[in-house]
Amino acid sequence: MANLGTDRVKRGMAEMQKGGVIMDVVNAEQAKIAEEAGAVAVMALERVPSDIRAAGGVARMADPTIVEEVMSAVSIPVMAKARIGHIVEARVLEAMGVDYIDESEVLTPADEVYHLNKKDYTVPFVCGCRDLGEAARRIGEGASMLRTKGEPGTGNIVEAVRHMREVQAQVRKLTTMSFDEIMTFAKELGAPYEVLVDIKENGRLPVVNFAAGGVATPADAALMMQLGADGVFVGSGIFKSDEPAKFAKAIVEATTHYQDYKLIGEVSKGIGTPMKGIEISTIKAEERMQDRGW
Amino acid sequence: MTKVGVLGLQGAVREHVRSIEASGAEALVVKKVEQLAEIDGLILPGGESTTMRRLINQYGFLSPLQQFGKEGKPIFGTCAGLILLANEIAGQDQPHLGLMDMKVERNAFGRQRESFETSLKITGVADDFEAVFIRAPYIVSVGDEVEVLATYQDAIVSAKQGHFLCSAFHPELTNDHRLTQFFVKMVEEAKKELAL
């Protein structure tokens, strides 16, 4: 007898992506460039985050035509984004056979109170987190993979660094706690107790945690790996750079060999100008994507 | 002590390390070609086979890995690793390492939503092995020298050819270390023979 959509199958899929780079693409041509450069998966979108930011208005799930086009163009897994709490967008993507859904703050939330009950789905989900409380809540809802929220579409790594460090520091704190301290910690974090106990017992998160939201250069990708990321999502960074194919390849290499600084220096040569980037303090509070969801 | 490497370019490396250690051998994550000289056997982990192949080419691993196998040192490929070992891949002109005489099909069970786990009988290993299949390949056909170890709904999902072993599923994702133990034993025996 075969069991579909078990935790092991859903989390395991993300384990296979470790040490790899997942790239945002908006059409088949970009998807092929990403696959050729060695991406472990692609995220099919209508617009990359920096364009979503520039365009304003309501950002929704991509046109299914784009997602299908990308799915038939590559043999690596294809992910797609659904709005936070949008049950139907998520079900549509699942029905289309998308390999992973990102319940993403890059899109305009459909529900300001509730995230999806991801345990209900056969398809696995990735969700963003800024700290251990948020990570544990998403795991509690059934997320099979996490990523930092960072600040998408900015090309500024500072928020992703903050979120990765925060989660790592809180996991370290939790693993050194005695069991009688965990319930109070759960209350402080607003985190499900059982998830924290599991992390305490295993000494690490039960799912992988990738870096996302602001990775713009090979050195940024390597920095996030060094800080303990299991892999890297690159959104606007690649196809908003001058030479996407070279840039994509360089980011893959820097992620694989994140401690080989000589190599990172080599691959960073002659790959053109990275995306321009935005200083976080110039973004109005209501335009910060990381504050969407809770 | 027997030392088993795990090709560490991309994929589920840490889980294999844990499984090798639980099977009583020493583990080494292999990121550079020179490290192949330090190990007695090698695991090619699950991950994305296209990504791994690109990294194998980039770092000049292709012929050193083939050489490693031809010297008689055991190699165990899981999922993407199985694809790397095959000498024929459906729909592709060229195989990767081409060390095992078999034809494989990628993502043969479908996309992620069709991924599953099941209990498998693996000849010489277990009657009830917890097998986790993720966007898994299967083996379409094998040559005369290949021994089929497990099938699922008529598809071949584990096989052995001399000192090469492969599985379409992920033994490293469970706490069932019997298949890894079986491989560690293969490595120990090969090490003895090669020392003669």
Coordinates of C-alpha atoms in Angstrom, one line a residue, chain A residues 13 17 23 33 36 50 65 68-69 78 88 92 95 142 174 196 219 223 268:
Chain A
M13 CA 11.3 16.6 -0.9
Q17 CA 16.9 20.6 -2.4
M23 CA 15.2 30.6 -8.7
I33 CA 18.3 29.3 -18.1
E36 CA 21.0 25.0 -17.2
S50 CA 11.0 43.8 -7.4
T65 CA -0.7 29.4 -18.3
E68 CA 2.1 25.2 -17.0
E69 CA 4.5 26.7 -19.5
V78 CA 8.4 23.7 -10.1
V88 CA -8.5 28.2 -3.6
V92 CA -5.7 25.2 -7.9
A95 CA -4.6 20.3 -8.9
G142 CA 1.9 21.8 8.4
L174 CA 15.8 26.3 23.2
L196 CA 9.3 23.3 20.5
A219 CA 28.6 36.5 -1.9
L223 CA 26.8 34.4 3.5
S268 CA 32.0 36.9 -9.0

